[in-house]
CSV table of C-alpha atoms in Angstrom, one decimal:
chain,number,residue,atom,x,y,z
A,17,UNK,CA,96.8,96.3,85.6
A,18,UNK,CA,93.0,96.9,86.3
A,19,UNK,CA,93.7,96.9,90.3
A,20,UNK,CA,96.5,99.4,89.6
A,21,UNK,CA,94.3,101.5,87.7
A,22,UNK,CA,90.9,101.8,90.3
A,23,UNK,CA,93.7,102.0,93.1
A,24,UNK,CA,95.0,104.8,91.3
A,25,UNK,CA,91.7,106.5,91.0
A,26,UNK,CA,90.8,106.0,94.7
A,27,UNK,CA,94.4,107.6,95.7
A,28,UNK,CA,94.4,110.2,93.5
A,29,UNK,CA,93.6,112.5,96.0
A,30,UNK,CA,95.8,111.4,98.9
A,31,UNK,CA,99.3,112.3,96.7
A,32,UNK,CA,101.0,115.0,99.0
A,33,UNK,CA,100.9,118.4,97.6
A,34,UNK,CA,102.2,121.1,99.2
A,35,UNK,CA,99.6,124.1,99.5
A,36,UNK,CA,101.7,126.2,101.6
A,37,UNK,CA,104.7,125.7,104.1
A,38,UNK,CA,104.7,126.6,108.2
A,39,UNK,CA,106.8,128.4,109.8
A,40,UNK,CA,108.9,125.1,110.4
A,41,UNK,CA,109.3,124.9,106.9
A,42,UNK,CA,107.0,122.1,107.0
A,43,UNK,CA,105.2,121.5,103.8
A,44,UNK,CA,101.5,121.3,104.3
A,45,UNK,CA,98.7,119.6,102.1
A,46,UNK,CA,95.6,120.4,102.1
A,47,UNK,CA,94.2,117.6,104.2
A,48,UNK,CA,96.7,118.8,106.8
A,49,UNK,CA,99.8,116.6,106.6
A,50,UNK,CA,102.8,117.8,107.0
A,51,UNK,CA,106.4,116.7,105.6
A,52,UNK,CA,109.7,118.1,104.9
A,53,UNK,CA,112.3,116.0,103.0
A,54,UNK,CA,115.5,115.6,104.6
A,55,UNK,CA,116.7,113.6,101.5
A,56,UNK,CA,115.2,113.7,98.4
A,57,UNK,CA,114.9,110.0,96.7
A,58,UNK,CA,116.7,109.6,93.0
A,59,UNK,CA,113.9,106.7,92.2
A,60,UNK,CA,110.9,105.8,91.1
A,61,UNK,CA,107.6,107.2,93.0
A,62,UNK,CA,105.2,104.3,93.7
A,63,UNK,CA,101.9,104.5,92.4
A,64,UNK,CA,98.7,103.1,94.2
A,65,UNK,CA,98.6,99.9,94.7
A,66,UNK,CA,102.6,99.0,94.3
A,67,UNK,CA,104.5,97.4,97.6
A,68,UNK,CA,106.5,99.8,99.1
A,69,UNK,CA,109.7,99.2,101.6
A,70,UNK,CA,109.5,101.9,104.4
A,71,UNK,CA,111.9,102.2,107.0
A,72,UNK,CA,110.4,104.5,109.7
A,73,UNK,CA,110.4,105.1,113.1
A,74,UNK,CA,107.1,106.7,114.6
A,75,UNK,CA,107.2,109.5,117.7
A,76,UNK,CA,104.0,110.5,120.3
A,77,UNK,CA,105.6,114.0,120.9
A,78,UNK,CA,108.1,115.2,118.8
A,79,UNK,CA,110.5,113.8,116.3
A,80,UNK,CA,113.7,112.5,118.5
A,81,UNK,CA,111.8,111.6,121.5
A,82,UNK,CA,113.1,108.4,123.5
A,83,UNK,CA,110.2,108.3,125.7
A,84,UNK,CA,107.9,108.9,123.0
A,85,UNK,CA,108.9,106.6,120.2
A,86,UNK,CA,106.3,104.0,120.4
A,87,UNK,CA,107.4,101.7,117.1
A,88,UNK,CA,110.5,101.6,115.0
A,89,UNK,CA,111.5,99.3,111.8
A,90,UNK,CA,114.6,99.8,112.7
A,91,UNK,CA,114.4,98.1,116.1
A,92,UNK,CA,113.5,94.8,113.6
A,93,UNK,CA,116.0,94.8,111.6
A,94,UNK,CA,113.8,94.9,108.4
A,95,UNK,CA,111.9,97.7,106.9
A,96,UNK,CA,107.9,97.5,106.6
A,97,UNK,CA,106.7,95.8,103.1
A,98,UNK,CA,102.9,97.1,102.3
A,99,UNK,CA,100.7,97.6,99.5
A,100,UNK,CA,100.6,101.5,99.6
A,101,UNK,CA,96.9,103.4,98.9
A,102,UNK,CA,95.0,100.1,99.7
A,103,UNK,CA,93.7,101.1,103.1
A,104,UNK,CA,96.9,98.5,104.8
A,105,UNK,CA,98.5,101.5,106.6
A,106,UNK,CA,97.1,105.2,108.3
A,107,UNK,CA,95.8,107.9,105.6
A,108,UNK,CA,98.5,109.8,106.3
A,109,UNK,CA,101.2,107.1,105.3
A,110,UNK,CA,99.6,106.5,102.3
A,111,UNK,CA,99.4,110.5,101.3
A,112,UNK,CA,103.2,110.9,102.4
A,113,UNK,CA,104.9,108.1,100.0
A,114,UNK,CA,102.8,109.0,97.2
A,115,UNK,CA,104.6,111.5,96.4
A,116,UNK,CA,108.1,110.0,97.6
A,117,UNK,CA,110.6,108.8,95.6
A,118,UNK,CA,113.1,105.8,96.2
A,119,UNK,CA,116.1,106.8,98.3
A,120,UNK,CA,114.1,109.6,99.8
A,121,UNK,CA,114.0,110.4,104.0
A,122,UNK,CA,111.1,112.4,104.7
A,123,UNK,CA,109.5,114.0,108.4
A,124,UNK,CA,105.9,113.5,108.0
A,125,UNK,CA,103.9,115.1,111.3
A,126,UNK,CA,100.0,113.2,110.9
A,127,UNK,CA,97.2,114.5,112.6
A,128,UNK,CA,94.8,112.5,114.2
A,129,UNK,CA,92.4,112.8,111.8
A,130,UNK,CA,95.0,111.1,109.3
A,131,UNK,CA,96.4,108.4,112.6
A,132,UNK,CA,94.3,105.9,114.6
A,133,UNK,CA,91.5,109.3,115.4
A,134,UNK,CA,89.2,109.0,117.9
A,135,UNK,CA,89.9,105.2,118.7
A,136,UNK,CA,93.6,105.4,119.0
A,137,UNK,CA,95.9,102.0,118.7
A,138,UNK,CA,97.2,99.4,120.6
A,139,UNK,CA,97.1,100.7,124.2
A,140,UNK,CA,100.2,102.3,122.6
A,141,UNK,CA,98.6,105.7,120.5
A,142,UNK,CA,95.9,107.4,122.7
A,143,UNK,CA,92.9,108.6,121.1
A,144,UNK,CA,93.1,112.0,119.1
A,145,UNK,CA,96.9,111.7,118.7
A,146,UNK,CA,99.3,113.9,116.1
A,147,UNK,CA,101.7,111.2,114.8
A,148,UNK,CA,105.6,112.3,114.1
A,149,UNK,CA,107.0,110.2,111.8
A,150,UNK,CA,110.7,109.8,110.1
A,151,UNK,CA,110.6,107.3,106.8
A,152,UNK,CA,112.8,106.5,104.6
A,153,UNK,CA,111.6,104.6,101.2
A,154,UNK,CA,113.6,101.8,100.4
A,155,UNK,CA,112.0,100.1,97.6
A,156,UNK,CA,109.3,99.2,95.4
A,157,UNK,CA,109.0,95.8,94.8
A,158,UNK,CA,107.6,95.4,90.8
């Protein structure tokens, strides 16, 4: 209960709020992430510190594009299974399911600042790169 709590302190300022929307119709938070639910979850919302299930896949350019799709879940079979607000995943990750509920499929477009930054990842995510991502949350394991 204690780690819940301080994780819960440290996050408290990466839950996604919407300050405005784009002309997408992009939600956008003030540290500049943007998401737009495509399907609102019916379940619980994980608090910092839980383990989250995330299907995703993750796009260089744009959502939907085969030449830029450099990871997928789905291409495994199994969905990610992380401690969420803990520092295990991107800042932007964290920010986006904080505010997700179970069952919920969310576009989530990270800048770099939010991403890998300046160092990029993997040969795969260059330096300074805006990160497209679809995820779906699948669970929260208690």
């Amino acid at each position: 209960a204690a780690r819940l709590a301080a994780a819960a302190s440290l996050a408290a300022p990466l839950v996604a709020r919407a300050d405005l929307i784009d002309d997408k119709g992009f939600n956008v938070t003030a540290s500049g992430l943007k998401f737009i639910d495509l399907k609102p979850g019916t379940g619980a919302v994980p608090l910092p510190g839980q383990t989250v299930k995330v299907h995703y896949t993750g796009w260089l350019n744009d959502f939907d594009d085969l030449d830029g799709k450099f990871d997928s879940s789905y291409d495994r079979g199994r969905p990610l299974s992380f401690a969420v607000a803990t520092g295990r995943v991107i800042k932007g990750w964290d920010e986006a399911l904080l505010s997700m509920a179970v069952g919920g499929k969310r576009r989530v477009i990270i800048p770099p600042d939010l991403g890998y930054g300046k160092r990029g990842a993997g040969g795969v995510i260059p330096p300074d790169s805006t990160l497209y991502f679809e995820m779906a949350l699948v669970g929260i394991q208690p």
